[in-house]
């Protein structure tokens, strides 16, 4: 590894602009003639729209126009879609209800957009939005996941009778039932995975610009995948054909999944820009973010885990109901199915698994992928269950996991996934050593003398990243391929630009992708620019989510680098009259191996562009592109250990240590990887301890501000101990697995296992607020 | 409408805005200094922190008119002669930022925190002092490291000068 190559702990190139206030986020964009939009949103969770009267709003100061859903429909703008087809077990397709970008007949959750006001200033637009008179006839409401399926509940979409979207299964029910009937022990649990709000600190924003001269649209937007946004807005929403639509996702202030999806606002602002003839910018306030950003999780499950007399797991049977909210968001259907049930084998050799998943509509915000997406739900279910089983069986939690670990690879699970590599014992051992597991008893006794209840809990997670082999996901219902593309452009002076379809919104691609190039050609990372986030600059791409940028995005760069390297070597061999096979690249020069003959990298680059002396028949230039379609998912895995002290008087939980031992395969930049783990842990701990979205019976969102939704703050969290044990991934050229979601996936069960250990009561739901913990302490026997 | 004058990053500026305009919007829209961010609508997140007459304030929680006549420093005014302020440099070294959205507010808060506590900061104090700044990316671990490192450095420099 060079000082700036693969594995180097280099500080980020992009930091300077963020640290000096020079970042460029969507809301920072100002273009001539730009006006501001505010959306009129439904205050009711379920209602029919009788009429919309914008007469007085339109005459208010500064107002350009007020547009509604009927006009949008008349202009042919299409419905929002869910891009992953799931079939129920009876073979019928999922029942997708219509989602209009602006509702004109029925509103289905508080925050549903019904009109857009465009005005000279945000304040004027807001004043006018309040003056738009919408006559609603309210309808009965259902928000609760379980209740949505009950007899007599309100019907949310005519397409989905009984609010059931699909009833899907994976695995072999008969085999699981048989094993459960024959088991020496069966552990049964009810598991609730609480609903979360993603809360990227930058609220969503979009700026739609219509150019009448060219009949062309430009969309600045807070997106994790601008190319996908362009594709979907063109192919499905009829906003504009792809060649007439440029989508730019500039600096984006965090995503965590919530900025994957195409929302009504970007469609409506583009359309409104054409209707009004002015550029239209909309920026969500935090209340709107809480109301309308796709939420995460919200599963209710029951689980049975069967053991033989040697404490080996013989079967797992899971029944899950997942709440998808009022409309099916872009990837909502794949989260509780192929990103969830396929991971239910965890790190364990389980011969029979069956999962049944029903998804339901409710009068709540749409639910879709949020950091981990399906995998945290699987991990929480599995790791709470095995921990409970260990307590019931009287076996140590580490031992029970060890007995059941998968130890040979590749390993085919009964739920589709084929694990390519891993060493679960290594991360378990690493975590237990780092946490001084053996010293826990003494620490517990000491805490007891202070009147504190100390507990320790672990979680051994696995996830599937590197989404995903296109043909495989296509056969499972995905509407898109999940490859990635890259283009490496060597300039005549030897500096390098890399165009990537991956998008960086905090992950540090401008540094790590440059490190991959630096490793290859021995050039400084400062001479490498990573270009992303603009459909006019970058060829097609699939964007950043599911920890895929390293495994898929960088692999595409790697492939393009192969081609550049091959051509550069040909040129160098020609210049030095040597054999192409003898050329090696070292320290920024191309050398004839075993001699002192060499040409600097910059000279080869220049030669490719002057084209005065190239090998016969060679095209000028040094620029190559590649598409990379992964051959398999990658399987990051690890062991997390959490130690807590609970104050029985107050129910307050204090995390006294948190250890993460991860196997991410090869690591490009440890500084950045650790940062990703820290951030994921904070979100997972937030889920377990603090966060929860709550609607009341009438569908009003009770947690719509930072006064009500408990975000993790600095003093809620400890410093973390992060270690890695690296089994290279055999499925991609860099041997990387992905690290973006692990922290959020592995941490919630470790924390709840620790608290339930401390208080001696296994009945505890997330978030484990002091009130709940106090009640659990005092009802423990 | 209010007509106001204030000093921002050492330069005298004036402008006209609605009486109801918040300082953060005046800074972002009238002055075009977009480094100061808006992350919430309940004065909770701290993305908007600037210094007013040397003290950190949430610029979303005061009116522009209230800041008339004062001296404001925003994130754009922190580095001098192209050199990062020690707190900015520490954030870079310790990877105290990811998406960068909370960063300007974090840095301005940290500068004020170090001014008040000098080299005497410890982890618990830093975490308590960060109560008003939310970061969704970093889990705070590296932000805390960066602030402690900058405090030690600045405190050390002070001692050396004494
Ligand atoms: S924008 Fe000022 S505290 Fe959030
Ligand atoms: S770095 Fe993204 S919110 Fe703090």
PDB file of N, CA, C and O in Angstrom, chain A residues 221-278:
ATOM      1  N   UNK A 221     -31.589  18.176  -6.929  1.00  0.00           N
ATOM      2  CA  UNK A 221     -32.373  17.481  -5.915  1.00  0.00           C
ATOM      3  C   UNK A 221     -31.489  16.743  -4.925  1.00  0.00           C
ATOM      4  O   UNK A 221     -30.348  16.394  -5.231  1.00  0.00           O
ATOM      5  N   UNK A 222     -32.028  16.532  -3.745  1.00  0.00           N
ATOM      6  CA  UNK A 222     -31.320  15.844  -2.666  1.00  0.00           C
ATOM      7  C   UNK A 222     -31.479  14.337  -2.882  1.00  0.00           C
ATOM      8  O   UNK A 222     -32.321  13.702  -2.248  1.00  0.00           O
ATOM      9  N   UNK A 223     -30.671  13.789  -3.780  1.00  0.00           N
ATOM     10  CA  UNK A 223     -30.861  12.389  -4.175  1.00  0.00           C
ATOM     11  C   UNK A 223     -29.604  11.563  -3.956  1.00  0.00           C
ATOM     12  O   UNK A 223     -28.493  12.052  -4.142  1.00  0.00           O
ATOM     13  N   UNK A 224     -29.809  10.305  -3.603  1.00  0.00           N
ATOM     14  CA  UNK A 224     -28.703   9.349  -3.507  1.00  0.00           C
ATOM     15  C   UNK A 224     -28.424   8.701  -4.868  1.00  0.00           C
ATOM     16  O   UNK A 224     -27.457   7.959  -5.006  1.00  0.00           O
ATOM     17  N   UNK A 225     -29.314   8.928  -5.840  1.00  0.00           N
ATOM     18  CA  UNK A 225     -29.184   8.250  -7.126  1.00  0.00           C
ATOM     19  C   UNK A 225     -29.842   9.066  -8.242  1.00  0.00           C
ATOM     20  O   UNK A 225     -30.926   8.735  -8.699  1.00  0.00           O
ATOM     21  N   UNK A 226     -29.155  10.126  -8.666  1.00  0.00           N
ATOM     22  CA  UNK A 226     -29.764  11.029  -9.653  1.00  0.00           C
ATOM     23  C   UNK A 226     -30.133  10.351 -10.971  1.00  0.00           C
ATOM     24  O   UNK A 226     -31.141  10.725 -11.579  1.00  0.00           O
ATOM     25  N   UNK A 227     -29.355   9.366 -11.404  1.00  0.00           N
ATOM     26  CA  UNK A 227     -29.691   8.712 -12.672  1.00  0.00           C
ATOM     27  C   UNK A 227     -30.993   7.931 -12.573  1.00  0.00           C
ATOM     28  O   UNK A 227     -31.795   7.912 -13.497  1.00  0.00           O
ATOM     29  N   UNK A 228     -31.168   7.283 -11.434  1.00  0.00           N
ATOM     30  CA  UNK A 228     -32.404   6.535 -11.231  1.00  0.00           C
ATOM     31  C   UNK A 228     -33.586   7.504 -11.178  1.00  0.00           C
ATOM     32  O   UNK A 228     -34.655   7.224 -11.720  1.00  0.00           O
ATOM     33  N   UNK A 229     -33.363   8.654 -10.549  1.00  0.00           N
ATOM     34  CA  UNK A 229     -34.420   9.667 -10.499  1.00  0.00           C
ATOM     35  C   UNK A 229     -34.804  10.081 -11.921  1.00  0.00           C
ATOM     36  O   UNK A 229     -35.983  10.185 -12.263  1.00  0.00           O
ATOM     37  N   UNK A 230     -33.798  10.289 -12.757  1.00  0.00           N
ATOM     38  CA  UNK A 230     -34.090  10.692 -14.133  1.00  0.00           C
ATOM     39  C   UNK A 230     -34.842   9.589 -14.880  1.00  0.00           C
ATOM     40  O   UNK A 230     -35.837   9.839 -15.562  1.00  0.00           O
ATOM     41  N   UNK A 231     -34.358   8.368 -14.710  1.00  0.00           N
ATOM     42  CA  UNK A 231     -34.997   7.238 -15.388  1.00  0.00           C
ATOM     43  C   UNK A 231     -36.473   7.120 -14.991  1.00  0.00           C
ATOM     44  O   UNK A 231     -37.355   7.006 -15.845  1.00  0.00           O
ATOM     45  N   UNK A 232     -36.712   7.166 -13.683  1.00  0.00           N
ATOM     46  CA  UNK A 232     -38.081   6.959 -13.208  1.00  0.00           C
ATOM     47  C   UNK A 232     -38.976   8.132 -13.604  1.00  0.00           C
ATOM     48  O   UNK A 232     -40.113   7.943 -14.039  1.00  0.00           O
ATOM     49  N   UNK A 233     -38.448   9.352 -13.490  1.00  0.00           N
ATOM     50  CA  UNK A 233     -39.277  10.515 -13.849  1.00  0.00           C
ATOM     51  C   UNK A 233     -39.598  10.535 -15.338  1.00  0.00           C
ATOM     52  O   UNK A 233     -40.645  11.025 -15.750  1.00  0.00           O
ATOM     53  N   UNK A 234     -38.688   9.977 -16.146  1.00  0.00           N
ATOM     54  CA  UNK A 234     -38.945   9.925 -17.585  1.00  0.00           C
ATOM     55  C   UNK A 234     -39.856   8.767 -17.951  1.00  0.00           C
ATOM     56  O   UNK A 234     -40.867   8.944 -18.616  1.00  0.00           O
ATOM     57  N   UNK A 235     -39.471   7.581 -17.516  1.00  0.00           N
ATOM     58  CA  UNK A 235     -40.141   6.387 -17.995  1.00  0.00           C
ATOM     59  C   UNK A 235     -41.527   6.198 -17.386  1.00  0.00           C
ATOM     60  O   UNK A 235     -42.414   5.659 -18.030  1.00  0.00           O
ATOM     61  N   UNK A 236     -41.711   6.658 -16.142  1.00  0.00           N
ATOM     62  CA  UNK A 236     -42.971   6.357 -15.456  1.00  0.00           C
ATOM     63  C   UNK A 236     -43.829   7.587 -15.157  1.00  0.00           C
ATOM     64  O   UNK A 236     -45.041   7.507 -15.144  1.00  0.00           O
ATOM     65  N   UNK A 237     -43.189   8.720 -14.884  1.00  0.00           N
ATOM     66  CA  UNK A 237     -43.994   9.869 -14.451  1.00  0.00           C
ATOM     67  C   UNK A 237     -44.266  10.843 -15.582  1.00  0.00           C
ATOM     68  O   UNK A 237     -44.979  11.813 -15.397  1.00  0.00           O
ATOM     69  N   UNK A 238     -43.624  10.592 -16.728  1.00  0.00           N
ATOM     70  CA  UNK A 238     -43.951  11.399 -17.896  1.00  0.00           C
ATOM     71  C   UNK A 238     -43.597  12.874 -17.695  1.00  0.00           C
ATOM     72  O   UNK A 238     -44.256  13.750 -18.235  1.00  0.00           O
ATOM     73  N   UNK A 239     -42.557  13.150 -16.919  1.00  0.00           N
ATOM     74  CA  UNK A 239     -42.142  14.539 -16.693  1.00  0.00           C
ATOM     75  C   UNK A 239     -41.470  15.071 -17.956  1.00  0.00           C
ATOM     76  O   UNK A 239     -41.787  16.151 -18.443  1.00  0.00           O
ATOM     77  N   UNK A 240     -40.525  14.295 -18.499  1.00  0.00           N
ATOM     78  CA  UNK A 240     -39.814  14.677 -19.722  1.00  0.00           C
ATOM     79  C   UNK A 240     -39.021  13.465 -20.178  1.00  0.00           C
ATOM     80  O   UNK A 240     -38.646  12.630 -19.351  1.00  0.00           O
ATOM     81  N   UNK A 241     -38.746  13.343 -21.474  1.00  0.00           N
ATOM     82  CA  UNK A 241     -37.889  12.235 -21.899  1.00  0.00           C
ATOM     83  C   UNK A 241     -36.481  12.394 -21.320  1.00  0.00           C
ATOM     84  O   UNK A 241     -36.074  13.515 -20.993  1.00  0.00           O
ATOM     85  N   UNK A 242     -35.753  11.312 -21.190  1.00  0.00           N
ATOM     86  CA  UNK A 242     -34.461  11.377 -20.504  1.00  0.00           C
ATOM     87  C   UNK A 242     -33.499  12.394 -21.123  1.00  0.00           C
ATOM     88  O   UNK A 242     -32.758  13.063 -20.433  1.00  0.00           O
ATOM     89  N   UNK A 243     -33.515  12.514 -22.448  1.00  0.00           N
ATOM     90  CA  UNK A 243     -32.582  13.453 -23.078  1.00  0.00           C
ATOM     91  C   UNK A 243     -32.987  14.908 -22.863  1.00  0.00           C
ATOM     92  O   UNK A 243     -32.248  15.812 -23.197  1.00  0.00           O
ATOM     93  N   UNK A 244     -34.152  15.115 -22.294  1.00  0.00           N
ATOM     94  CA  UNK A 244     -34.610  16.484 -22.013  1.00  0.00           C
ATOM     95  C   UNK A 244     -34.650  16.753 -20.511  1.00  0.00           C
ATOM     96  O   UNK A 244     -35.301  17.682 -20.052  1.00  0.00           O
ATOM     97  N   UNK A 245     -34.026  15.896 -19.750  1.00  0.00           N
ATOM     98  CA  UNK A 245     -34.063  16.047 -18.293  1.00  0.00           C
ATOM     99  C   UNK A 245     -32.676  15.791 -17.719  1.00  0.00           C
ATOM    100  O   UNK A 245     -32.105  14.715 -17.889  1.00  0.00           O
ATOM    101  N   UNK A 246     -32.131  16.818 -17.078  1.00  0.00           N
ATOM    102  CA  UNK A 246     -30.846  16.682 -16.395  1.00  0.00           C
ATOM    103  C   UNK A 246     -31.114  16.692 -14.894  1.00  0.00           C
ATOM    104  O   UNK A 246     -31.775  17.606 -14.400  1.00  0.00           O
ATOM    105  N   UNK A 247     -30.596  15.691 -14.211  1.00  0.00           N
ATOM    106  CA  UNK A 247     -30.781  15.648 -12.752  1.00  0.00           C
ATOM    107  C   UNK A 247     -29.417  15.810 -12.091  1.00  0.00           C
ATOM    108  O   UNK A 247     -28.461  15.104 -12.435  1.00  0.00           O
ATOM    109  N   UNK A 248     -29.342  16.745 -11.169  1.00  0.00           N
ATOM    110  CA  UNK A 248     -28.093  17.011 -10.454  1.00  0.00           C
ATOM    111  C   UNK A 248     -28.344  16.843  -8.959  1.00  0.00           C
ATOM    112  O   UNK A 248     -29.221  17.497  -8.397  1.00  0.00           O
ATOM    113  N   UNK A 249     -27.585  15.946  -8.358  1.00  0.00           N
ATOM    114  CA  UNK A 249     -27.606  15.825  -6.892  1.00  0.00           C
ATOM    115  C   UNK A 249     -26.260  16.364  -6.422  1.00  0.00           C
ATOM    116  O   UNK A 249     -25.265  15.660  -6.471  1.00  0.00           O
ATOM    117  N   UNK A 250     -26.212  17.619  -6.014  1.00  0.00           N
ATOM    118  CA  UNK A 250     -24.916  18.203  -5.628  1.00  0.00           C
ATOM    119  C   UNK A 250     -24.494  17.670  -4.272  1.00  0.00           C
ATOM    120  O   UNK A 250     -24.709  16.499  -4.008  1.00  0.00           O
ATOM    121  N   UNK A 251     -23.910  18.467  -3.404  1.00  0.00           N
ATOM    122  CA  UNK A 251     -23.637  17.966  -2.063  1.00  0.00           C
ATOM    123  C   UNK A 251     -24.978  17.621  -1.411  1.00  0.00           C
ATOM    124  O   UNK A 251     -25.935  18.391  -1.497  1.00  0.00           O
ATOM    125  N   UNK A 252     -25.025  16.450  -0.818  1.00  0.00           N
ATOM    126  CA  UNK A 252     -26.263  15.986  -0.200  1.00  0.00           C
ATOM    127  C   UNK A 252     -25.962  15.679   1.270  1.00  0.00           C
ATOM    128  O   UNK A 252     -25.020  14.951   1.574  1.00  0.00           O
ATOM    129  N   UNK A 253     -26.771  16.272   2.137  1.00  0.00           N
ATOM    130  CA  UNK A 253     -26.503  16.196   3.574  1.00  0.00           C
ATOM    131  C   UNK A 253     -27.069  14.972   4.254  1.00  0.00           C
ATOM    132  O   UNK A 253     -27.942  15.049   5.100  1.00  0.00           O
ATOM    133  N   UNK A 254     -26.571  13.814   3.856  1.00  0.00           N
ATOM    134  CA  UNK A 254     -27.018  12.555   4.452  1.00  0.00           C
ATOM    135  C   UNK A 254     -28.242  12.026   3.749  1.00  0.00           C
ATOM    136  O   UNK A 254     -29.025  12.769   3.143  1.00  0.00           O
ATOM    137  N   UNK A 255     -28.380  10.709   3.769  1.00  0.00           N
ATOM    138  CA  UNK A 255     -29.519  10.092   3.094  1.00  0.00           C
ATOM    139  C   UNK A 255     -30.096   8.964   3.922  1.00  0.00           C
ATOM    140  O   UNK A 255     -31.254   8.979   4.273  1.00  0.00           O
ATOM    141  N   UNK A 256     -29.250   7.958   4.207  1.00  0.00           N
ATOM    142  CA  UNK A 256     -29.655   6.792   5.010  1.00  0.00           C
ATOM    143  C   UNK A 256     -30.833   6.070   4.381  1.00  0.00           C
ATOM    144  O   UNK A 256     -31.640   5.444   5.079  1.00  0.00           O
ATOM    145  N   UNK A 257     -30.955   6.160   3.079  1.00  0.00           N
ATOM    146  CA  UNK A 257     -32.063   5.510   2.385  1.00  0.00           C
ATOM    147  C   UNK A 257     -33.146   6.492   1.986  1.00  0.00           C
ATOM    148  O   UNK A 257     -33.717   6.387   0.912  1.00  0.00           O
ATOM    149  N   UNK A 258     -33.399   7.478   2.848  1.00  0.00           N
ATOM    150  CA  UNK A 258     -34.577   8.328   2.621  1.00  0.00           C
ATOM    151  C   UNK A 258     -34.480   9.146   1.339  1.00  0.00           C
ATOM    152  O   UNK A 258     -35.480   9.638   0.851  1.00  0.00           O
ATOM    153  N   UNK A 259     -33.289   9.282   0.772  1.00  0.00           N
ATOM    154  CA  UNK A 259     -33.142  10.065  -0.460  1.00  0.00           C
ATOM    155  C   UNK A 259     -32.910   9.178  -1.686  1.00  0.00           C
ATOM    156  O   UNK A 259     -32.429   9.639  -2.723  1.00  0.00           O
ATOM    157  N   UNK A 260     -33.221   7.872  -1.547  1.00  0.00           N
ATOM    158  CA  UNK A 260     -33.207   6.987  -2.718  1.00  0.00           C
ATOM    159  C   UNK A 260     -34.442   7.259  -3.568  1.00  0.00           C
ATOM    160  O   UNK A 260     -34.388   7.289  -4.789  1.00  0.00           O
ATOM    161  N   UNK A 261     -35.557   7.449  -2.900  1.00  0.00           N
ATOM    162  CA  UNK A 261     -36.862   7.374  -3.545  1.00  0.00           C
ATOM    163  C   UNK A 261     -37.191   8.663  -4.281  1.00  0.00           C
ATOM    164  O   UNK A 261     -36.714   9.726  -3.918  1.00  0.00           O
ATOM    165  N   UNK A 262     -38.041   8.536  -5.282  1.00  0.00           N
ATOM    166  CA  UNK A 262     -38.519   9.714  -5.963  1.00  0.00           C
ATOM    167  C   UNK A 262     -39.817  10.120  -5.261  1.00  0.00           C
ATOM    168  O   UNK A 262     -40.729   9.306  -5.111  1.00  0.00           O
ATOM    169  N   UNK A 263     -39.866  11.340  -4.808  1.00  0.00           N
ATOM    170  CA  UNK A 263     -41.020  11.844  -4.057  1.00  0.00           C
ATOM    171  C   UNK A 263     -41.869  12.738  -4.956  1.00  0.00           C
ATOM    172  O   UNK A 263     -41.419  13.197  -6.004  1.00  0.00           O
ATOM    173  N   UNK A 264     -43.082  13.053  -4.502  1.00  0.00           N
ATOM    174  CA  UNK A 264     -43.931  13.941  -5.302  1.00  0.00           C
ATOM    175  C   UNK A 264     -43.285  15.300  -5.582  1.00  0.00           C
ATOM    176  O   UNK A 264     -43.465  15.855  -6.662  1.00  0.00           O
ATOM    177  N   UNK A 265     -42.516  15.834  -4.620  1.00  0.00           N
ATOM    178  CA  UNK A 265     -42.103  17.230  -4.732  1.00  0.00           C
ATOM    179  C   UNK A 265     -41.220  17.512  -5.931  1.00  0.00           C
ATOM    180  O   UNK A 265     -41.347  18.559  -6.571  1.00  0.00           O
ATOM    181  N   UNK A 266     -40.291  16.601  -6.267  1.00  0.00           N
ATOM    182  CA  UNK A 266     -39.422  16.912  -7.417  1.00  0.00           C
ATOM    183  C   UNK A 266     -40.207  16.882  -8.731  1.00  0.00           C
ATOM    184  O   UNK A 266     -39.969  17.676  -9.632  1.00  0.00           O
ATOM    185  N   UNK A 267     -41.165  15.971  -8.792  1.00  0.00           N
ATOM    186  CA  UNK A 267     -41.998  15.891  -9.992  1.00  0.00           C
ATOM    187  C   UNK A 267     -42.817  17.178 -10.127  1.00  0.00           C
ATOM    188  O   UNK A 267     -42.861  17.811 -11.187  1.00  0.00           O
ATOM    189  N   UNK A 268     -43.435  17.564  -9.023  1.00  0.00           N
ATOM    190  CA  UNK A 268     -44.339  18.713  -9.064  1.00  0.00           C
ATOM    191  C   UNK A 268     -43.573  20.016  -9.317  1.00  0.00           C
ATOM    192  O   UNK A 268     -44.040  20.876 -10.063  1.00  0.00           O
ATOM    193  N   UNK A 269     -42.388  20.163  -8.734  1.00  0.00           N
ATOM    194  CA  UNK A 269     -41.622  21.398  -8.966  1.00  0.00           C
ATOM    195  C   UNK A 269     -41.177  21.505 -10.427  1.00  0.00           C
ATOM    196  O   UNK A 269     -41.185  22.601 -11.002  1.00  0.00           O
ATOM    197  N   UNK A 270     -40.779  20.400 -11.037  1.00  0.00           N
ATOM    198  CA  UNK A 270     -40.404  20.440 -12.453  1.00  0.00           C
ATOM    199  C   UNK A 270     -41.604  20.841 -13.309  1.00  0.00           C
ATOM    200  O   UNK A 270     -41.529  21.723 -14.164  1.00  0.00           O
ATOM    201  N   UNK A 271     -42.711  20.196 -13.029  1.00  0.00           N
ATOM    202  CA  UNK A 271     -43.938  20.492 -13.771  1.00  0.00           C
ATOM    203  C   UNK A 271     -44.368  21.949 -13.545  1.00  0.00           C
ATOM    204  O   UNK A 271     -44.718  22.666 -14.482  1.00  0.00           O
ATOM    205  N   UNK A 272     -44.286  22.394 -12.272  1.00  0.00           N
ATOM    206  CA  UNK A 272     -44.696  23.767 -11.949  1.00  0.00           C
ATOM    207  C   UNK A 272     -43.789  24.785 -12.629  1.00  0.00           C
ATOM    208  O   UNK A 272     -44.229  25.877 -12.994  1.00  0.00           O
ATOM    209  N   UNK A 273     -42.526  24.431 -12.804  1.00  0.00           N
ATOM    210  CA  UNK A 273     -41.611  25.352 -13.475  1.00  0.00           C
ATOM    211  C   UNK A 273     -42.041  25.581 -14.916  1.00  0.00           C
ATOM    212  O   UNK A 273     -41.990  26.702 -15.430  1.00  0.00           O
ATOM    213  N   UNK A 274     -42.499  24.515 -15.544  1.00  0.00           N
ATOM    214  CA  UNK A 274     -42.991  24.673 -16.918  1.00  0.00           C
ATOM    215  C   UNK A 274     -44.306  25.468 -16.924  1.00  0.00           C
ATOM    216  O   UNK A 274     -44.488  26.368 -17.747  1.00  0.00           O
ATOM    217  N   UNK A 275     -45.189  25.147 -15.987  1.00  0.00           N
ATOM    218  CA  UNK A 275     -46.488  25.831 -15.944  1.00  0.00           C
ATOM    219  C   UNK A 275     -46.337  27.321 -15.651  1.00  0.00           C
ATOM    220  O   UNK A 275     -47.065  28.152 -16.180  1.00  0.00           O
ATOM    221  N   UNK A 276     -45.425  27.674 -14.755  1.00  0.00           N
ATOM    222  CA  UNK A 276     -45.319  29.071 -14.335  1.00  0.00           C
ATOM    223  C   UNK A 276     -44.271  29.835 -15.141  1.00  0.00           C
ATOM    224  O   UNK A 276     -44.254  31.061 -15.119  1.00  0.00           O
ATOM    225  N   UNK A 277     -43.369  29.116 -15.799  1.00  0.00           N
ATOM    226  CA  UNK A 277     -42.317  29.783 -16.561  1.00  0.00           C
ATOM    227  C   UNK A 277     -41.175  30.324 -15.720  1.00  0.00           C
ATOM    228  O   UNK A 277     -40.347  31.095 -16.192  1.00  0.00           O
ATOM    229  N   UNK A 278     -41.123  29.928 -14.437  1.00  0.00           N
ATOM    230  CA  UNK A 278     -40.009  30.365 -13.578  1.00  0.00           C
ATOM    231  C   UNK A 278     -39.388  29.142 -12.897  1.00  0.00           C
ATOM    232  O   UNK A 278     -40.059  28.141 -12.686  1.00  0.00           O
TER     233      UNK A 278
END
